[in-house]
Short mmCIF file of C-alpha atoms in Angstrom, two decimals:
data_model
loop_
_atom_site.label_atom_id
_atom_site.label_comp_id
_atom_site.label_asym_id
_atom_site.label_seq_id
_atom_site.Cartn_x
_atom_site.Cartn_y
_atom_site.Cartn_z
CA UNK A 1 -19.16 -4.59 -1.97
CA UNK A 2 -18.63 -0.77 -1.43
CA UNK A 3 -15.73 1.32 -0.20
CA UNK A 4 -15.56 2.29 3.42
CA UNK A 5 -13.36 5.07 4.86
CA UNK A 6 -13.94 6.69 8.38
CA UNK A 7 -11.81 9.91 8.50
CA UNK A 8 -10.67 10.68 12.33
CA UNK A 9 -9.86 14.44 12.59
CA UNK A 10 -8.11 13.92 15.76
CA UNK A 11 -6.29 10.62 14.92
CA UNK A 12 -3.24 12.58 14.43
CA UNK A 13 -2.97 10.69 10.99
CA UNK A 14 -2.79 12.65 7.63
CA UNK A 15 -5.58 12.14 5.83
CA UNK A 16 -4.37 11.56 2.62
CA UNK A 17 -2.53 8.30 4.86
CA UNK A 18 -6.21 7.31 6.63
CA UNK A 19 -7.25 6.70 2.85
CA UNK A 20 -4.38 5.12 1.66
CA UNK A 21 -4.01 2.59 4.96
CA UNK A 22 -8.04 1.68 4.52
CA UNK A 23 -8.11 1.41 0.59
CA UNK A 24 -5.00 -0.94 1.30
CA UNK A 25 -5.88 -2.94 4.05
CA UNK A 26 -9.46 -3.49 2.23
CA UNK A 27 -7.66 -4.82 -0.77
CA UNK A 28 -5.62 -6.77 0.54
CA UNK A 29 -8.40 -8.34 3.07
CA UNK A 30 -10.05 -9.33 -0.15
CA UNK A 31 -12.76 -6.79 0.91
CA UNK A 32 -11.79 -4.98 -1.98
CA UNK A 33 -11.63 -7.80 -4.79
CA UNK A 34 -9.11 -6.96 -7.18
CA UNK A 35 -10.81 -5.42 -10.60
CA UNK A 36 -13.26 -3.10 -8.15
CA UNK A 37 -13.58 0.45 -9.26
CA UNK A 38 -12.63 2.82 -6.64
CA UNK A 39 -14.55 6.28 -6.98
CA UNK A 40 -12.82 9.27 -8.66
CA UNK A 41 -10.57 11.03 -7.17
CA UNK A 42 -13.45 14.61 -6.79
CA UNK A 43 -16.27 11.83 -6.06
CA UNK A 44 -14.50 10.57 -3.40
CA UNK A 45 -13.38 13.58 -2.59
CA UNK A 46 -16.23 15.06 -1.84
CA UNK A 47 -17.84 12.10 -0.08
CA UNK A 48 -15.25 12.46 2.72
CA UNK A 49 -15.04 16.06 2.99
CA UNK A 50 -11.52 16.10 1.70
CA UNK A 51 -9.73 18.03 -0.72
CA UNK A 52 -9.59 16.53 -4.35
CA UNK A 53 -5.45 17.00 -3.97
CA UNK A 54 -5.48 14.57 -0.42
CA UNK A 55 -7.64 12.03 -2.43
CA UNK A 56 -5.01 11.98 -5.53
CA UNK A 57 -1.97 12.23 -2.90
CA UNK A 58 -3.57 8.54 -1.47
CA UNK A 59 -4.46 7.28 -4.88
CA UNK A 60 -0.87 7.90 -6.14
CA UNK A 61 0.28 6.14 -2.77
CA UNK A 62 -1.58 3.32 -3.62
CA UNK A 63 -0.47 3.51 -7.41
CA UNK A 64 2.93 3.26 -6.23
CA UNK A 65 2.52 0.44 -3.89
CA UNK A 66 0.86 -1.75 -6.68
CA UNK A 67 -2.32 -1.80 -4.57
CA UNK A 68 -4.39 -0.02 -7.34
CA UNK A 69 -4.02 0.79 -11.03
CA UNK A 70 -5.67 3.95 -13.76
CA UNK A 71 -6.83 3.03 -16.61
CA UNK A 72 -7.13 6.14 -18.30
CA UNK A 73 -10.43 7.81 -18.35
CA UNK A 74 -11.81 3.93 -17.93
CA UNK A 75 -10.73 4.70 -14.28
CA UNK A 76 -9.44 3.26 -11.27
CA UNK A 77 -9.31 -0.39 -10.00
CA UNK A 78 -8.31 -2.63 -7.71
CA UNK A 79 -5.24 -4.26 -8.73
CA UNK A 80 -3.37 -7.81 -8.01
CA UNK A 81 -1.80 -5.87 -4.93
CA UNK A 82 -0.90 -9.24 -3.56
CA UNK A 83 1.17 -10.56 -6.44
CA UNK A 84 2.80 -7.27 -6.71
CA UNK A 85 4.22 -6.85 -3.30
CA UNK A 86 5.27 -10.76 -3.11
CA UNK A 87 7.22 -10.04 -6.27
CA UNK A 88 8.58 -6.32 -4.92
CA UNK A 89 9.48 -8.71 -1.87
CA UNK A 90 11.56 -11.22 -3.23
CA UNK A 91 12.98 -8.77 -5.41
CA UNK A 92 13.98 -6.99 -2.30
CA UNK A 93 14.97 -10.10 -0.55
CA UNK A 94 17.28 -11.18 -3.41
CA UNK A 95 19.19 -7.85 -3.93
CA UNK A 96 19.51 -8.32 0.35
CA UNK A 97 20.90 -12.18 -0.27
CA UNK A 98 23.23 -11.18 -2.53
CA UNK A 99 24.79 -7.64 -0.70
CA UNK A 100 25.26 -9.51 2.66
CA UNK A 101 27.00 -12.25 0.80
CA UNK A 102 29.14 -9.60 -0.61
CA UNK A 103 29.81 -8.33 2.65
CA UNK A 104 30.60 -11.92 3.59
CA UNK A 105 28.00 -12.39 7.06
CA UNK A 106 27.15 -16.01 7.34
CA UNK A 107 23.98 -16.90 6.47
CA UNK A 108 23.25 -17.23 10.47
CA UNK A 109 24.32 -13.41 10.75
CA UNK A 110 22.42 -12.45 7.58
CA UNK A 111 18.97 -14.30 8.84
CA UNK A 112 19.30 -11.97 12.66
CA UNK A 113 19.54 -8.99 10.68
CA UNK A 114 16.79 -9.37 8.37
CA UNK A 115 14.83 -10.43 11.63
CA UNK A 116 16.31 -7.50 13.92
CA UNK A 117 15.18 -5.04 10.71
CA UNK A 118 11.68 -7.17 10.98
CA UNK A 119 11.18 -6.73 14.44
CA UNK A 120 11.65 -2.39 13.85
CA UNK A 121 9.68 -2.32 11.35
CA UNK A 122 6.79 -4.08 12.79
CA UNK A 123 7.27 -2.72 15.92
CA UNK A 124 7.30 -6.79 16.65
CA UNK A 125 9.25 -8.22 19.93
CA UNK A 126 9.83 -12.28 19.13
#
C-alpha cells in the first residue's frame, strides 16, 4: 500500500487542504490501514513539489483531527482515525443533548435541528 496525492494547481483548493482531504479520506477508506507510516514532512514535501511548511500545515490538520499521530523521531502513522472521531462525535452529541435540554426544545425540535445543521453541513437536501 503506498500514499497517493494528485495536487491540482487550478482546483482552487489550498494545497496544504488537497493533502489533508486525500491523507484523510485514504485512512479512513481503509486504504491507509491504521499503523502506516506516512513520509516525512521534507520527503513528502518534495515528492509533490510543495513547500516543507504546506506539508506540516496538513500533517498538523490531520494531527488535530485524530486521523494521524508523531511518534517522535520514530515518525508518523496512521492512527485509529475512526475510533477517534466516533468518540469526538458522541462527545459532541452529548454536550448538544444536554444544552437543548437546557434550553428546554422537545426532543422532536432538538432531532430537526441537529438534522437542519446536518443538511448545511453536508450540503445534503433529505
Amino acid at each position: 500500500m503506498t500514499l497517493k496525492i494528485d495536487i491540482e494547481d487550478d482546483a482552487g483548493i489550498a494545497p496544504y487542504e488537497q493533502v489533508r482531504a486525500q491523507i484523510s479520506e485514504q485512512a479512513r477508506a481503509g486504504a491507509l490501514p491504521v499503523g502506516y507510516r506516512l513520509p516525512t514532512v521534507r520527503g513528502l514535501a518534495e515528492e509533490l513539489g510543495l513547500a516543507a511548511n504546506t506539508v506540516a500545515k496538513a500533517y498538523r490538520a490531520l494531527e488535530a483531527d485524530g486521523v494521524i499521530e508523531t511518534r517522535g523521531r520514530n515518525g508518523t502513522f496512521v492512527a485509529a482515525a475512526g475510533s477517534a472521531a466516533d468518540r469526538e462525535a458522541a462527545s459532541a452529541a452529548q454536550a448538544y443533548a444536554e444544552r437543548v435540554r437546557r434550553l428546554g426544545l422537545s426532543e422532536a425540535a432538538a432531532l430537526a435541528a441537529a438534522r437542519d445543521a446536518l443538511r448545511a453541513a453536508y450540503g445534503a437536501s433529505g
